[in-house]
């Protein structure tokens, strides 16, 4: 295995997937860094579900979301020309529809919401709320990527945050 350190980022820049150098605080780096952070929080939420048979399907959905977030991170880490060159997995309408189906299923099991809710209840609930707020931050950061935002990216991350809310 190659060494983990390359020293190419020691002066505050990093490479996009296509090799373009950008500052580490570039809006694109901020956005995919937050997607990476979200993925970790989703994994943490999944761990809190371990051993709870009634949460098995929810954990499976969360695992699927983690895979989708990896794909989104790759898209955000590359410009459109490189997404095509590397044949990166694009965000599909079917993924958004799956999230909407999961949201509708959750909503059908809950009474109508009449007030804001506090992020509490259980360890799993708090971890899921963390996922929700990090997804919202990712959405705000993604909006800063001008002109080269992957198709469906904003709708997708918006639905993910909605799903975590439900």
mmCIF file of C-alpha atoms in Angstrom:
data_model
loop_
_atom_site.group_PDB
_atom_site.id
_atom_site.type_symbol
_atom_site.label_atom_id
_atom_site.label_comp_id
_atom_site.label_asym_id
_atom_site.label_seq_id
_atom_site.Cartn_x
_atom_site.Cartn_y
_atom_site.Cartn_z
ATOM 1 C CA UNK A 1 0.000 0.000 0.000
ATOM 2 C CA UNK A 2 1.225 3.478 -0.810
ATOM 3 C CA UNK A 3 1.910 5.844 2.052
ATOM 4 C CA UNK A 4 -1.171 7.630 3.322
ATOM 5 C CA UNK A 5 0.567 10.982 3.257
ATOM 6 C CA UNK A 6 1.544 12.608 -0.008
ATOM 7 C CA UNK A 7 2.612 16.019 1.326
ATOM 8 C CA UNK A 8 0.812 17.643 -1.633
ATOM 9 C CA UNK A 9 -1.703 19.263 0.711
ATOM 10 C CA UNK A 10 0.784 20.654 3.181
ATOM 11 C CA UNK A 11 0.332 24.185 1.881
ATOM 12 C CA UNK A 12 -3.452 24.227 2.109
ATOM 13 C CA UNK A 13 -4.550 22.917 -1.280
ATOM 14 C CA UNK A 14 -5.981 19.619 -2.436
ATOM 15 C CA UNK A 15 -6.896 17.934 -5.706
ATOM 16 C CA UNK A 16 -10.307 17.312 -7.155
ATOM 17 C CA UNK A 17 -10.895 13.957 -8.814
ATOM 18 C CA UNK A 18 -9.720 15.345 -12.169
ATOM 19 C CA UNK A 19 -6.455 16.634 -10.695
ATOM 20 C CA UNK A 20 -7.403 20.307 -10.474
ATOM 21 C CA UNK A 21 -5.826 21.935 -7.392
ATOM 22 C CA UNK A 22 -8.090 24.026 -5.166
ATOM 23 C CA UNK A 23 -7.753 25.517 -1.673
ATOM 24 C CA UNK A 24 -8.912 23.190 1.098
ATOM 25 C CA UNK A 25 -11.548 25.745 2.072
ATOM 26 C CA UNK A 26 -13.000 25.843 -1.476
ATOM 27 C CA UNK A 27 -16.797 25.604 -1.492
ATOM 28 C CA UNK A 28 -16.652 22.241 -3.308
ATOM 29 C CA UNK A 29 -14.310 20.797 -0.655
ATOM 30 C CA UNK A 30 -16.534 22.159 2.128
ATOM 31 C CA UNK A 31 -19.587 20.536 0.527
ATOM 32 C CA UNK A 32 -18.139 17.077 0.000
ATOM 33 C CA UNK A 33 -16.453 17.236 3.400
ATOM 34 C CA UNK A 34 -19.850 17.788 4.969
ATOM 35 C CA UNK A 35 -21.287 14.884 2.954
ATOM 36 C CA UNK A 36 -18.454 12.743 4.339
ATOM 37 C CA UNK A 37 -19.272 13.979 7.854
ATOM 38 C CA UNK A 38 -22.946 13.174 7.291
ATOM 39 C CA UNK A 39 -22.010 9.668 6.204
ATOM 40 C CA UNK A 40 -20.177 9.147 9.503
ATOM 41 C CA UNK A 41 -23.184 10.390 11.475
ATOM 42 C CA UNK A 42 -25.463 8.029 9.518
ATOM 43 C CA UNK A 43 -23.102 5.179 10.423
ATOM 44 C CA UNK A 44 -23.188 6.266 14.055
ATOM 45 C CA UNK A 45 -26.996 6.269 13.991
ATOM 46 C CA UNK A 46 -26.952 2.773 12.494
ATOM 47 C CA UNK A 47 -24.736 1.520 15.327
ATOM 48 C CA UNK A 48 -27.299 2.730 17.868
ATOM 49 C CA UNK A 49 -29.897 0.574 16.084
ATOM 50 C CA UNK A 50 -27.864 -2.639 16.397
ATOM 51 C CA UNK A 51 -29.668 -5.341 18.328
ATOM 52 C CA UNK A 52 -33.109 -3.755 17.890
ATOM 53 C CA UNK A 53 -35.070 -6.044 15.562
ATOM 54 C CA UNK A 54 -37.804 -3.421 15.056
ATOM 55 C CA UNK A 55 -35.183 -1.046 13.592
ATOM 56 C CA UNK A 56 -33.678 -3.508 11.094
ATOM 57 C CA UNK A 57 -35.442 -2.047 8.054
ATOM 58 C CA UNK A 58 -34.547 1.482 9.146
ATOM 59 C CA UNK A 59 -30.902 0.448 9.508
ATOM 60 C CA UNK A 60 -31.014 -1.068 6.012
ATOM 61 C CA UNK A 61 -32.356 2.225 4.614
ATOM 62 C CA UNK A 62 -29.593 4.097 6.407
ATOM 63 C CA UNK A 63 -27.003 1.765 4.887
ATOM 64 C CA UNK A 64 -28.413 2.489 1.422
ATOM 65 C CA UNK A 65 -28.220 6.212 2.153
ATOM 66 C CA UNK A 66 -24.556 5.795 3.104
ATOM 67 C CA UNK A 67 -23.800 4.258 -0.284
ATOM 68 C CA UNK A 68 -25.666 7.081 -2.021
ATOM 69 C CA UNK A 69 -23.745 9.649 0.022
ATOM 70 C CA UNK A 70 -20.450 8.131 -1.152
ATOM 71 C CA UNK A 71 -21.651 8.574 -4.731
ATOM 72 C CA UNK A 72 -22.707 12.167 -4.048
ATOM 73 C CA UNK A 73 -19.334 12.917 -2.457
ATOM 74 C CA UNK A 74 -17.582 11.693 -5.593
ATOM 75 C CA UNK A 75 -19.766 13.896 -7.749
ATOM 76 C CA UNK A 76 -19.051 16.928 -5.593
ATOM 77 C CA UNK A 77 -15.316 16.141 -5.660
ATOM 78 C CA UNK A 78 -15.236 16.385 -9.434
ATOM 79 C CA UNK A 79 -16.158 18.686 -12.242
ATOM 80 C CA UNK A 80 -18.773 17.586 -14.783
ATOM 81 C CA UNK A 81 -16.214 16.644 -17.440
ATOM 82 C CA UNK A 82 -14.449 14.352 -14.955
ATOM 83 C CA UNK A 83 -17.730 12.840 -13.750
ATOM 84 C CA UNK A 84 -18.328 11.723 -17.325
ATOM 85 C CA UNK A 85 -14.717 10.625 -17.833
ATOM 86 C CA UNK A 86 -14.763 8.474 -14.691
ATOM 87 C CA UNK A 87 -18.374 7.362 -15.294
ATOM 88 C CA UNK A 88 -19.417 8.358 -11.796
ATOM 89 C CA UNK A 89 -22.783 7.205 -10.517
ATOM 90 C CA UNK A 90 -25.222 10.092 -10.966
ATOM 91 C CA UNK A 91 -28.138 10.796 -8.645
ATOM 92 C CA UNK A 92 -31.184 9.128 -10.103
ATOM 93 C CA UNK A 93 -34.831 10.098 -9.809
ATOM 94 C CA UNK A 94 -35.438 6.581 -8.440
ATOM 95 C CA UNK A 95 -33.256 7.356 -5.418
ATOM 96 C CA UNK A 96 -35.318 10.441 -4.638
ATOM 97 C CA UNK A 97 -38.511 8.426 -5.117
ATOM 98 C CA UNK A 98 -37.225 5.788 -2.677
ATOM 99 C CA UNK A 99 -36.601 8.491 -0.078
ATOM 100 C CA UNK A 100 -40.085 9.904 -0.648
ATOM 101 C CA UNK A 101 -41.599 6.440 -0.244
ATOM 102 C CA UNK A 102 -39.728 5.962 3.043
ATOM 103 C CA UNK A 103 -40.872 9.406 4.223
ATOM 104 C CA UNK A 104 -44.492 8.614 3.343
ATOM 105 C CA UNK A 105 -44.277 5.260 5.147
ATOM 106 C CA UNK A 106 -42.934 6.940 8.286
ATOM 107 C CA UNK A 107 -45.526 9.723 8.113
ATOM 108 C CA UNK A 108 -48.365 7.197 7.856
ATOM 109 C CA UNK A 109 -47.351 5.744 11.242
ATOM 110 C CA UNK A 110 -47.239 9.062 13.083
ATOM 111 C CA UNK A 111 -49.873 11.486 14.337
ATOM 112 C CA UNK A 112 -49.974 14.878 12.585
ATOM 113 C CA UNK A 113 -47.218 17.214 13.732
ATOM 114 C CA UNK A 114 -48.682 20.158 15.650
ATOM 115 C CA UNK A 115 -45.552 21.716 17.134
ATOM 116 C CA UNK A 116 -41.803 21.740 16.835
ATOM 117 C CA UNK A 117 -40.112 18.774 18.418
ATOM 118 C CA UNK A 118 -37.036 18.772 20.586
ATOM 119 C CA UNK A 119 -34.177 16.523 19.478
ATOM 120 C CA UNK A 120 -34.388 14.012 22.303
ATOM 121 C CA UNK A 121 -36.107 10.753 23.221
ATOM 122 C CA UNK A 122 -33.359 8.198 22.797
ATOM 123 C CA UNK A 123 -29.758 7.933 21.716
ATOM 124 C CA UNK A 124 -30.869 6.786 18.267
ATOM 125 C CA UNK A 125 -33.281 9.742 17.936
ATOM 126 C CA UNK A 126 -30.579 12.260 18.803
ATOM 127 C CA UNK A 127 -28.166 10.660 16.335
ATOM 128 C CA UNK A 128 -30.803 10.843 13.615
ATOM 129 C CA UNK A 129 -31.400 14.519 14.415
ATOM 130 C CA UNK A 130 -27.647 15.065 14.016
ATOM 131 C CA UNK A 131 -27.944 13.474 10.571
ATOM 132 C CA UNK A 132 -30.779 15.845 9.742
ATOM 133 C CA UNK A 133 -28.922 19.022 10.700
ATOM 134 C CA UNK A 134 -25.700 17.963 8.981
ATOM 135 C CA UNK A 135 -27.722 17.169 5.829
ATOM 136 C CA UNK A 136 -29.224 20.669 5.978
ATOM 137 C CA UNK A 137 -25.724 22.164 6.294
ATOM 138 C CA UNK A 138 -24.547 20.095 3.337
ATOM 139 C CA UNK A 139 -27.474 21.436 1.318
ATOM 140 C CA UNK A 140 -26.538 25.036 2.154
ATOM 141 C CA UNK A 141 -22.911 24.413 1.231
ATOM 142 C CA UNK A 142 -23.817 22.663 -2.020
ATOM 143 C CA UNK A 143 -25.757 25.753 -3.106
ATOM 144 C CA UNK A 144 -22.432 27.583 -3.223
ATOM 145 C CA UNK A 145 -21.180 25.378 -6.064
ATOM 146 C CA UNK A 146 -22.048 27.505 -9.032
ATOM 147 C CA UNK A 147 -22.962 26.032 -12.393
ATOM 148 C CA UNK A 148 -21.436 22.607 -11.864
ATOM 149 C CA UNK A 149 -23.745 21.076 -9.291
ATOM 150 C CA UNK A 150 -24.725 17.481 -10.073
ATOM 151 C CA UNK A 151 -28.249 17.081 -11.398
ATOM 152 C CA UNK A 152 -30.785 16.249 -8.675
ATOM 153 C CA UNK A 153 -28.208 16.935 -5.920
ATOM 154 C CA UNK A 154 -30.211 19.581 -4.062
ATOM 155 C CA UNK A 155 -33.504 17.678 -4.264
ATOM 156 C CA UNK A 156 -31.695 14.514 -3.143
ATOM 157 C CA UNK A 157 -30.024 16.025 -0.067
ATOM 158 C CA UNK A 158 -33.240 17.870 0.788
ATOM 159 C CA UNK A 159 -35.162 14.575 0.777
ATOM 160 C CA UNK A 160 -32.475 12.940 2.896
ATOM 161 C CA UNK A 161 -32.868 15.635 5.548
ATOM 162 C CA UNK A 162 -36.675 15.266 5.335
ATOM 163 C CA UNK A 163 -36.291 11.513 5.799
ATOM 164 C CA UNK A 164 -34.158 11.968 8.901
ATOM 165 C CA UNK A 165 -36.757 14.373 10.274
ATOM 166 C CA UNK A 166 -39.501 11.777 9.871
#
